[in-house]
mmCIF file of C-alpha atoms and ligand atoms in Angstrom:
data_model
loop_
_atom_site.group_PDB
_atom_site.id
_atom_site.type_symbol
_atom_site.label_atom_id
_atom_site.label_comp_id
_atom_site.label_asym_id
_atom_site.label_seq_id
_atom_site.Cartn_x
_atom_site.Cartn_y
_atom_site.Cartn_z
ATOM 1 C CA MET A 195 -266.124 71.229 151.456
ATOM 2 C CA LYS A 196 -267.172 69.173 154.460
ATOM 3 C CA THR A 197 -268.315 71.115 157.527
ATOM 4 C CA VAL A 198 -267.235 70.075 160.946
ATOM 5 C CA ASN A 199 -269.754 71.170 163.623
ATOM 6 C CA ILE A 200 -268.307 72.355 166.893
ATOM 7 C CA GLY A 201 -270.286 72.686 170.364
ATOM 8 C CA ILE A 202 -268.706 74.899 172.976
ATOM 9 C CA LEU A 203 -269.706 74.291 176.528
ATOM 10 C CA GLY A 204 -268.876 77.851 178.138
ATOM 11 C CA LEU A 205 -268.074 81.005 176.378
ATOM 12 C CA GLY A 206 -265.944 82.540 179.323
ATOM 13 C CA THR A 207 -262.200 83.566 178.684
ATOM 14 C CA VAL A 208 -261.154 80.459 176.978
ATOM 15 C CA GLY A 209 -264.470 79.319 175.162
ATOM 16 C CA GLY A 210 -264.672 82.963 173.863
ATOM 17 C CA GLY A 211 -261.028 83.005 172.892
ATOM 18 C CA THR A 212 -261.515 79.795 170.970
ATOM 19 C CA TYR A 213 -264.558 81.097 169.119
ATOM 20 C CA GLU A 214 -262.563 84.455 168.270
ATOM 21 C CA ILE A 215 -259.612 82.294 166.684
ATOM 22 C CA LEU A 216 -261.953 80.246 164.649
ATOM 23 C CA ASP A 217 -263.669 83.455 163.416
ATOM 24 C CA MET A 218 -260.366 85.381 162.941
ATOM 25 C CA ASN A 219 -258.582 82.624 160.966
ATOM 26 C CA ARG A 220 -261.480 81.154 159.169
ATOM 27 C CA GLU A 221 -260.137 81.382 155.629
ATOM 28 C CA LEU A 222 -256.717 80.282 156.646
ATOM 29 C CA ILE A 223 -258.025 77.227 158.545
ATOM 30 C CA GLU A 224 -260.246 76.063 155.759
ATOM 31 C CA LYS A 225 -257.416 76.379 153.237
ATOM 32 C CA ARG A 226 -255.081 74.395 155.569
ATOM 33 C CA ILE A 227 -257.372 71.532 156.527
ATOM 34 C CA GLY A 228 -259.853 71.646 153.697
ATOM 35 C CA ARG A 229 -262.845 71.778 156.127
ATOM 36 C CA GLU A 230 -265.247 74.425 157.301
ATOM 37 C CA ILE A 231 -265.206 74.501 161.210
ATOM 38 C CA LYS A 232 -268.470 75.890 162.383
ATOM 39 C CA VAL A 233 -269.525 76.709 165.920
ATOM 40 C CA ALA A 234 -272.893 75.271 165.677
ATOM 41 C CA LYS A 235 -274.081 75.474 169.288
ATOM 42 C CA VAL A 236 -272.740 76.940 172.569
ATOM 43 C CA LEU A 237 -273.736 76.230 175.981
ATOM 44 C CA GLU A 238 -274.032 79.869 177.397
ATOM 45 C CA LYS A 239 -276.788 81.981 179.330
ATOM 46 C CA ASN A 240 -275.007 85.151 179.423
ATOM 47 C CA THR A 241 -276.333 86.943 176.190
ATOM 48 C CA GLU A 242 -273.799 89.784 176.622
ATOM 49 C CA ARG A 243 -270.918 87.341 175.873
ATOM 50 C CA LEU A 244 -272.738 86.260 172.673
ATOM 51 C CA LYS A 245 -273.248 89.742 171.657
ATOM 52 C CA ALA A 246 -269.600 90.764 172.484
ATOM 53 C CA LEU A 247 -268.524 87.915 169.953
ATOM 54 C CA GLY A 248 -271.174 88.408 167.361
ATOM 55 C CA LEU A 249 -272.762 85.096 167.886
ATOM 56 C CA PRO A 250 -276.413 84.877 166.880
ATOM 57 C CA GLU A 251 -278.691 84.136 170.011
ATOM 58 C CA GLU A 252 -280.313 81.194 168.246
ATOM 59 C CA ARG A 253 -276.869 79.387 168.359
ATOM 60 C CA ALA A 254 -276.969 79.399 172.190
ATOM 61 C CA THR A 255 -278.712 76.915 174.473
ATOM 62 C CA GLN A 256 -278.969 76.383 177.978
ATOM 63 C CA ASP A 257 -279.654 72.580 177.744
ATOM 64 C CA PRO A 258 -276.131 70.654 177.619
ATOM 65 C CA ASP A 259 -277.945 67.769 175.811
ATOM 66 C CA ASP A 260 -278.484 69.893 172.691
ATOM 67 C CA ILE A 261 -274.737 69.776 172.335
ATOM 68 C CA LEU A 262 -273.897 66.354 174.048
ATOM 69 C CA LYS A 263 -276.314 64.243 172.496
ATOM 70 C CA SER A 264 -277.013 66.188 169.194
ATOM 71 C CA PRO A 265 -276.437 64.180 166.077
ATOM 72 C CA ASP A 266 -275.180 67.315 164.359
ATOM 73 C CA ILE A 267 -272.220 67.975 166.597
ATOM 74 C CA ASP A 268 -268.937 66.382 165.781
ATOM 75 C CA ILE A 269 -266.696 67.955 168.430
ATOM 76 C CA VAL A 270 -267.457 69.110 171.843
ATOM 77 C CA VAL A 271 -265.031 71.768 173.435
ATOM 78 C CA GLU A 272 -265.641 71.758 177.282
ATOM 79 C CA ALA A 273 -264.626 75.107 178.596
ATOM 80 C CA LEU A 274 -266.655 75.286 181.782
ATOM 81 C CA GLY A 275 -263.938 74.699 184.171
ATOM 82 C CA GLY A 276 -264.249 72.643 187.385
ATOM 83 C CA ILE A 277 -264.299 68.960 187.864
ATOM 84 C CA GLU A 278 -268.074 68.543 187.798
ATOM 85 C CA PRO A 279 -270.459 68.683 185.856
ATOM 86 C CA SER A 280 -267.673 69.055 183.262
ATOM 87 C CA THR A 281 -266.430 65.512 183.540
ATOM 88 C CA THR A 282 -269.876 63.972 183.244
ATOM 89 C CA PHE A 283 -270.442 66.263 180.096
ATOM 90 C CA MET A 284 -267.151 65.101 178.541
ATOM 91 C CA LEU A 285 -267.987 61.391 179.196
ATOM 92 C CA THR A 286 -271.691 61.790 177.770
ATOM 93 C CA ALA A 287 -270.337 63.518 174.497
ATOM 94 C CA MET A 288 -267.715 60.485 173.997
ATOM 95 C CA GLU A 289 -270.454 57.962 174.630
ATOM 96 C CA ASN A 290 -272.578 59.839 172.018
ATOM 97 C CA GLY A 291 -269.712 59.578 169.462
ATOM 98 C CA LYS A 292 -268.286 62.911 169.758
ATOM 99 C CA SER A 293 -264.514 63.711 170.240
ATOM 100 C CA VAL A 294 -263.821 66.103 172.999
ATOM 101 C CA VAL A 295 -261.221 68.739 173.574
ATOM 102 C CA THR A 296 -260.730 70.563 176.834
ATOM 103 C CA PRO A 297 -258.513 73.108 178.664
ATOM 104 C CA ASN A 298 -259.827 71.764 182.021
ATOM 105 C CA LYS A 299 -256.862 70.586 183.966
ATOM 106 C CA ALA A 300 -258.856 69.951 187.078
ATOM 107 C CA ALA A 301 -261.165 67.476 185.472
ATOM 108 C CA VAL A 302 -258.412 65.876 183.240
ATOM 109 C CA ALA A 303 -256.252 65.454 186.416
ATOM 110 C CA ALA A 304 -258.962 64.123 188.533
ATOM 111 C CA ASN A 305 -260.234 61.578 185.961
ATOM 112 C CA PHE A 306 -257.465 60.967 183.604
ATOM 113 C CA ALA A 307 -257.727 57.219 183.254
ATOM 114 C CA LYS A 308 -261.643 57.216 182.969
ATOM 115 C CA LEU A 309 -261.679 60.138 180.343
ATOM 116 C CA LYS A 310 -258.892 58.150 178.098
ATOM 117 C CA LYS A 311 -260.734 54.862 178.500
ATOM 118 C CA THR A 312 -264.055 56.246 177.526
ATOM 119 C CA ALA A 313 -262.592 57.954 174.462
ATOM 120 C CA GLU A 314 -260.892 54.609 173.464
ATOM 121 C CA GLU A 315 -264.052 52.612 173.999
ATOM 122 C CA ASN A 316 -266.215 54.972 171.963
ATOM 123 C CA ASN A 317 -263.513 55.244 169.155
ATOM 124 C CA VAL A 318 -263.406 58.978 169.488
ATOM 125 C CA GLU A 319 -260.519 61.443 170.295
ATOM 126 C CA PHE A 320 -259.839 63.148 173.667
ATOM 127 C CA ARG A 321 -257.366 65.984 173.457
ATOM 128 C CA PHE A 322 -256.293 68.248 176.281
ATOM 129 C CA GLU A 323 -253.219 70.250 174.964
ATOM 130 C CA ALA A 324 -254.578 73.555 176.540
ATOM 131 C CA SER A 325 -254.796 72.008 179.927
ATOM 132 C CA VAL A 326 -250.845 72.503 180.539
ATOM 133 C CA GLY A 327 -249.201 75.687 179.741
ATOM 134 C CA GLY A 328 -251.856 77.488 178.030
ATOM 135 C CA GLY A 329 -250.561 78.086 174.377
ATOM 136 C CA ILE A 330 -247.405 76.048 174.568
ATOM 137 C CA PRO A 331 -247.708 72.772 172.609
ATOM 138 C CA ALA A 332 -245.834 70.777 175.213
ATOM 139 C CA LEU A 333 -248.256 67.700 175.639
ATOM 140 C CA THR A 334 -248.265 67.032 171.931
ATOM 141 C CA ALA A 335 -244.383 67.357 171.760
ATOM 142 C CA ILE A 336 -244.066 64.822 174.680
ATOM 143 C CA THR A 337 -246.731 62.464 173.224
ATOM 144 C CA GLU A 338 -245.565 62.838 169.617
ATOM 145 C CA ALA A 339 -242.300 64.426 168.587
ATOM 146 C CA LEU A 340 -240.453 63.184 171.688
ATOM 147 C CA ALA A 341 -242.318 60.013 172.156
ATOM 148 C CA GLY A 342 -239.076 57.985 171.387
ATOM 149 C CA ASN A 343 -237.491 59.269 174.718
ATOM 150 C CA GLU A 344 -237.400 57.868 178.121
ATOM 151 C CA PHE A 345 -237.909 60.893 180.245
ATOM 152 C CA THR A 346 -235.887 61.532 183.388
ATOM 153 C CA GLU A 347 -237.184 64.920 184.518
ATOM 154 C CA VAL A 348 -239.933 67.574 183.848
ATOM 155 C CA MET A 349 -239.793 70.825 185.443
ATOM 156 C CA GLY A 350 -241.372 74.166 185.003
ATOM 157 C CA ILE A 351 -243.316 77.214 185.705
ATOM 158 C CA LEU A 352 -246.935 76.091 184.970
ATOM 159 C CA ASN A 353 -249.155 79.077 186.381
ATOM 160 C CA GLY A 354 -249.506 82.446 184.627
ATOM 161 C CA THR A 355 -251.431 83.890 187.579
ATOM 162 C CA THR A 356 -248.748 83.338 190.235
ATOM 163 C CA ASN A 357 -246.040 83.965 187.881
ATOM 164 C CA TYR A 358 -247.496 87.336 187.041
ATOM 165 C CA ILE A 359 -247.859 88.140 190.843
ATOM 166 C CA LEU A 360 -244.419 87.143 191.776
ATOM 167 C CA THR A 361 -242.950 89.058 188.670
ATOM 168 C CA ARG A 362 -244.760 92.341 189.556
ATOM 169 C CA MET A 363 -243.974 92.005 193.197
ATOM 170 C CA THR A 364 -240.353 91.432 192.498
ATOM 171 C CA ASP A 365 -239.671 94.016 189.614
ATOM 172 C CA LEU A 366 -242.324 96.610 190.550
ATOM 173 C CA GLY A 367 -242.675 96.207 194.394
ATOM 174 C CA LEU A 368 -246.438 96.032 193.797
ATOM 175 C CA ASP A 369 -248.729 94.776 196.645
ATOM 176 C CA TYR A 370 -249.849 91.007 196.220
ATOM 177 C CA ASP A 371 -253.707 91.787 196.499
ATOM 178 C CA GLU A 372 -253.374 94.470 194.084
ATOM 179 C CA VAL A 373 -251.494 92.265 191.507
ATOM 180 C CA LEU A 374 -253.875 89.436 192.052
ATOM 181 C CA LYS A 375 -256.892 91.548 191.028
ATOM 182 C CA ASP A 376 -255.035 92.775 187.971
ATOM 183 C CA ALA A 377 -254.355 89.073 186.962
ATOM 184 C CA GLN A 378 -258.104 88.300 187.379
ATOM 185 C CA ALA A 379 -259.109 91.168 185.238
ATOM 186 C CA LYS A 380 -256.533 90.082 182.592
ATOM 187 C CA GLY A 381 -258.369 86.519 182.367
ATOM 188 C CA PHE A 382 -255.343 84.664 183.847
ATOM 189 C CA ALA A 383 -256.726 83.489 187.033
ATOM 190 C CA GLU A 384 -259.219 80.816 187.852
ATOM 191 C CA ALA A 385 -262.771 81.868 188.786
ATOM 192 C CA ASP A 386 -261.724 81.101 192.531
ATOM 193 C CA PRO A 387 -257.928 82.137 192.402
ATOM 194 C CA THR A 388 -257.347 79.840 195.523
ATOM 195 C CA ALA A 389 -256.516 77.114 193.074
ATOM 196 C CA ASP A 390 -253.859 79.470 191.306
ATOM 197 C CA VAL A 391 -252.248 81.004 194.601
ATOM 198 C CA GLU A 392 -252.150 77.771 196.652
ATOM 199 C CA GLY A 393 -250.446 75.670 193.945
ATOM 200 C CA ILE A 394 -253.465 73.359 193.261
ATOM 201 C CA ASP A 395 -253.737 74.512 189.560
ATOM 202 C CA VAL A 396 -249.936 73.450 188.971
ATOM 203 C CA ALA A 397 -250.395 70.213 190.889
ATOM 204 C CA ASN A 398 -253.248 69.388 188.373
ATOM 205 C CA LYS A 399 -250.861 70.242 185.485
ATOM 206 C CA LEU A 400 -247.844 68.316 187.029
ATOM 207 C CA SER A 401 -250.281 65.253 187.457
ATOM 208 C CA ILE A 402 -251.024 65.503 183.680
ATOM 209 C CA LEU A 403 -247.389 65.894 182.768
ATOM 210 C CA MET A 404 -246.336 62.892 184.899
ATOM 211 C CA ALA A 405 -248.937 60.776 183.383
ATOM 212 C CA LEU A 406 -247.781 61.480 179.942
ATOM 213 C CA ALA A 407 -244.056 61.715 180.429
ATOM 214 C CA PHE A 408 -243.601 58.941 182.836
ATOM 215 C CA ASP A 409 -246.807 56.800 182.326
ATOM 216 C CA THR A 410 -247.460 57.237 185.869
ATOM 217 C CA TYR A 411 -250.769 58.679 187.283
ATOM 218 C CA VAL A 412 -250.357 60.430 190.539
ATOM 219 C CA PRO A 413 -253.443 62.133 191.808
ATOM 220 C CA PRO A 414 -252.967 65.843 192.255
ATOM 221 C CA GLU A 415 -253.974 65.816 195.995
ATOM 222 C CA GLU A 416 -250.922 63.358 196.535
ATOM 223 C CA ILE A 417 -248.386 65.733 195.026
ATOM 224 C CA PRO A 418 -246.704 67.691 198.012
ATOM 225 C CA THR A 419 -247.936 71.307 197.158
ATOM 226 C CA THR A 420 -247.149 74.682 198.594
ATOM 227 C CA GLY A 421 -248.418 78.004 196.828
ATOM 228 C CA ILE A 422 -247.197 81.519 197.045
ATOM 229 C CA SER A 423 -249.959 82.930 199.324
ATOM 230 C CA LYS A 424 -247.456 83.222 202.187
ATOM 231 C CA ILE A 425 -244.696 84.884 200.350
ATOM 232 C CA THR A 426 -244.004 88.217 201.498
ATOM 233 C CA MET A 427 -241.881 91.248 200.247
ATOM 234 C CA ASP A 428 -239.184 90.222 202.805
ATOM 235 C CA ASP A 429 -238.907 86.813 201.164
ATOM 236 C CA ILE A 430 -238.534 88.527 197.817
ATOM 237 C CA HIS A 431 -235.808 90.816 198.970
ATOM 238 C CA ALA A 432 -234.030 88.185 200.676
ATOM 239 C CA ALA A 433 -233.957 86.222 197.461
ATOM 240 C CA LYS A 434 -232.908 89.247 195.544
ATOM 241 C CA GLU A 435 -229.878 89.684 197.843
ATOM 242 C CA LYS A 436 -228.809 86.319 197.043
ATOM 243 C CA GLY A 437 -228.993 86.969 193.327
ATOM 244 C CA CYS A 438 -232.125 84.917 192.944
ATOM 245 C CA ARG A 439 -236.006 85.346 192.049
ATOM 246 C CA ILE A 440 -238.810 83.466 193.750
ATOM 247 C CA LYS A 441 -240.690 81.141 191.296
ATOM 248 C CA LEU A 442 -243.398 78.677 191.738
ATOM 249 C CA ILE A 443 -241.857 75.406 190.498
ATOM 250 C CA ALA A 444 -243.268 72.148 189.526
ATOM 251 C CA GLN A 445 -240.815 69.369 189.407
ATOM 252 C CA ALA A 446 -240.847 65.444 188.762
ATOM 253 C CA LYS A 447 -237.748 63.590 188.615
ATOM 254 C CA ARG A 448 -237.099 59.937 188.095
ATOM 255 C CA ASP A 449 -234.773 58.268 190.596
ATOM 256 C CA GLY A 450 -234.259 54.659 189.481
ATOM 257 C CA ASP A 451 -237.765 53.072 189.595
ATOM 258 C CA HIS A 452 -239.055 55.822 191.958
ATOM 259 C CA LEU A 453 -240.481 59.218 191.059
ATOM 260 C CA ASN A 454 -239.931 62.351 193.170
ATOM 261 C CA TYR A 455 -242.383 65.218 192.720
ATOM 262 C CA SER A 456 -243.293 68.516 194.152
ATOM 263 C CA VAL A 457 -244.926 72.012 193.654
ATOM 264 C CA LYS A 458 -243.344 74.629 195.690
ATOM 265 C CA PRO A 459 -241.851 78.286 195.608
ATOM 266 C CA MET A 460 -238.082 78.091 195.029
ATOM 267 C CA GLU A 461 -235.142 80.635 194.910
ATOM 268 C CA ILE A 462 -234.029 80.544 191.261
ATOM 269 C CA PRO A 463 -230.491 82.079 190.463
ATOM 270 C CA ASP A 464 -230.708 85.088 188.024
ATOM 271 C CA SER A 465 -228.520 83.115 185.712
ATOM 272 C CA HIS A 466 -230.959 80.207 185.276
ATOM 273 C CA PRO A 467 -233.145 80.400 182.241
ATOM 274 C CA LEU A 468 -236.304 80.050 184.450
ATOM 275 C CA ALA A 469 -235.608 83.284 186.254
ATOM 276 C CA GLY A 470 -236.220 85.073 183.067
ATOM 277 C CA VAL A 471 -239.608 83.656 182.567
ATOM 278 C CA SER A 472 -241.906 86.655 183.505
ATOM 279 C CA ASN A 473 -245.502 87.744 184.030
ATOM 280 C CA GLU A 474 -248.024 85.228 182.460
ATOM 281 C CA PHE A 475 -245.401 83.255 180.585
ATOM 282 C CA ASN A 476 -244.792 79.723 181.465
ATOM 283 C CA ALA A 477 -241.847 77.225 180.629
ATOM 284 C CA ILE A 478 -241.584 73.490 180.662
ATOM 285 C CA TYR A 479 -238.129 71.849 180.761
ATOM 286 C CA VAL A 480 -238.018 68.181 179.630
ATOM 287 C CA THR A 481 -235.057 65.931 179.804
ATOM 288 C CA GLY A 482 -235.204 62.746 177.770
ATOM 289 C CA ASN A 483 -232.602 60.013 177.381
ATOM 290 C CA ALA A 484 -232.248 60.728 173.738
ATOM 291 C CA VAL A 485 -233.022 64.216 173.067
ATOM 292 C CA ASP A 486 -231.199 65.692 176.293
ATOM 293 C CA GLU A 487 -232.858 68.991 177.652
ATOM 294 C CA VAL A 488 -235.735 70.781 175.834
ATOM 295 C CA MET A 489 -237.423 73.840 177.036
ATOM 296 C CA PHE A 490 -240.826 75.018 175.926
ATOM 297 C CA TYR A 491 -241.674 78.724 176.485
ATOM 298 C CA GLY A 492 -245.006 80.738 175.963
ATOM 299 C CA LYS A 493 -248.009 82.320 177.259
ATOM 300 C CA GLY A 494 -249.504 79.949 179.826
ATOM 301 C CA ALA A 495 -252.794 81.850 180.391
ATOM 302 C CA GLY A 496 -255.251 84.204 178.638
ATOM 303 C CA ALA A 497 -257.970 83.909 175.979
ATOM 304 C CA LEU A 498 -255.967 83.604 172.785
ATOM 305 C CA PRO A 499 -253.093 81.709 173.850
ATOM 306 C CA THR A 500 -255.139 78.875 175.481
ATOM 307 C CA GLY A 501 -257.623 79.290 172.487
ATOM 308 C CA SER A 502 -254.741 78.504 170.212
ATOM 309 C CA ALA A 503 -254.130 75.185 171.816
ATOM 310 C CA ILE A 504 -257.729 74.290 171.750
ATOM 311 C CA VAL A 505 -258.024 75.251 168.016
ATOM 312 C CA GLY A 506 -254.940 73.137 167.374
ATOM 313 C CA ASP A 507 -256.726 70.277 168.839
ATOM 314 C CA ILE A 508 -259.831 70.751 167.016
ATOM 315 C CA LEU A 509 -258.066 70.934 163.725
ATOM 316 C CA ALA A 510 -256.051 67.760 164.430
ATOM 317 C CA ILE A 511 -259.454 65.926 165.096
ATOM 318 C CA ALA A 512 -261.228 67.483 162.288
ATOM 319 C CA LYS A 513 -258.700 66.566 159.704
ATOM 320 C CA ASN A 514 -259.282 62.963 160.356
ATOM 321 C CA LEU A 515 -263.187 63.179 160.185
HETATM 322 N N1 HSE B 1746 -255.195 80.130 185.975
HETATM 323 C C1 HSE B 1746 -254.373 79.575 185.117
HETATM 324 C C2 HSE B 1746 -253.063 80.300 185.088
HETATM 325 C C3 HSE B 1746 -254.957 79.439 183.701
HETATM 326 O O1 HSE B 1746 -252.914 81.303 185.697
HETATM 327 O O2 HSE B 1746 -251.991 79.650 184.617
HETATM 328 C C4 HSE B 1746 -254.328 78.740 182.730
HETATM 329 O O3 HSE B 1746 -254.309 77.255 183.112
#
């Protein structure tokens, strides 16, 4: 059986979750794709993380080139987060003939065209399903199963941390700071949660969704964005009195040749399906001129749900190697 060698950059929440799934479902994966998927090298200096996952220390390196330029690595999983050095690492990997998988929405949204072009030029694959909606396979659906549609609208709840905070504030009356700490402890929040609570993370995800659904790239910093850091219990009570819940909503809608887009907290009526999307769950509504309305729902953050999307991308690439 052919062995496909993986290099993982970063064994944090998502890199660790990816390793865990490959280990937990090893036999099933081998049976499904007829390949052994081996995590041959990881870029990680925290030996506690290696131990916790049962990874031998000799498989770890602190030199990215041991993965990016190694002739033994077939696929690189970039799970470091942040725009740089992640983008440079991904480009180097592709220039060295490796396919790349990433959950890194900030890097994908900032450098969408360059990353796609470099993959094409080097005849490798670049997949980023986990960058939007965690474990929800919405990007693959938009680019494959729904590819025959002209899309008119994309709308959704795209951040697990803020949805978790708003849900706990609304349902349990808990304090904002306390719930944010809880979301960090559960591995939902970014290293710097400003990106979550100020809506920047959602703007990155909406930028990626628009590039795929509307073939229109809008840099995330050009998307009008308001986060949830100024939402108070008074706002939440006022919404409740109107039969609504406050949700952080990303929306992009085609109006003729024009595209309107925004990220902002909105009062969603209790009867609307998005009002029932709670905690770290995400939901993505897509309207196409053939399929009409489709809604995707699932866990938008966390080690295993996000790892699930990464492993799906790895297997899609590995099958064709
Ligand atoms: N911080 C992100 C969230 C992680 O809370 O949704 C998944 O992209």
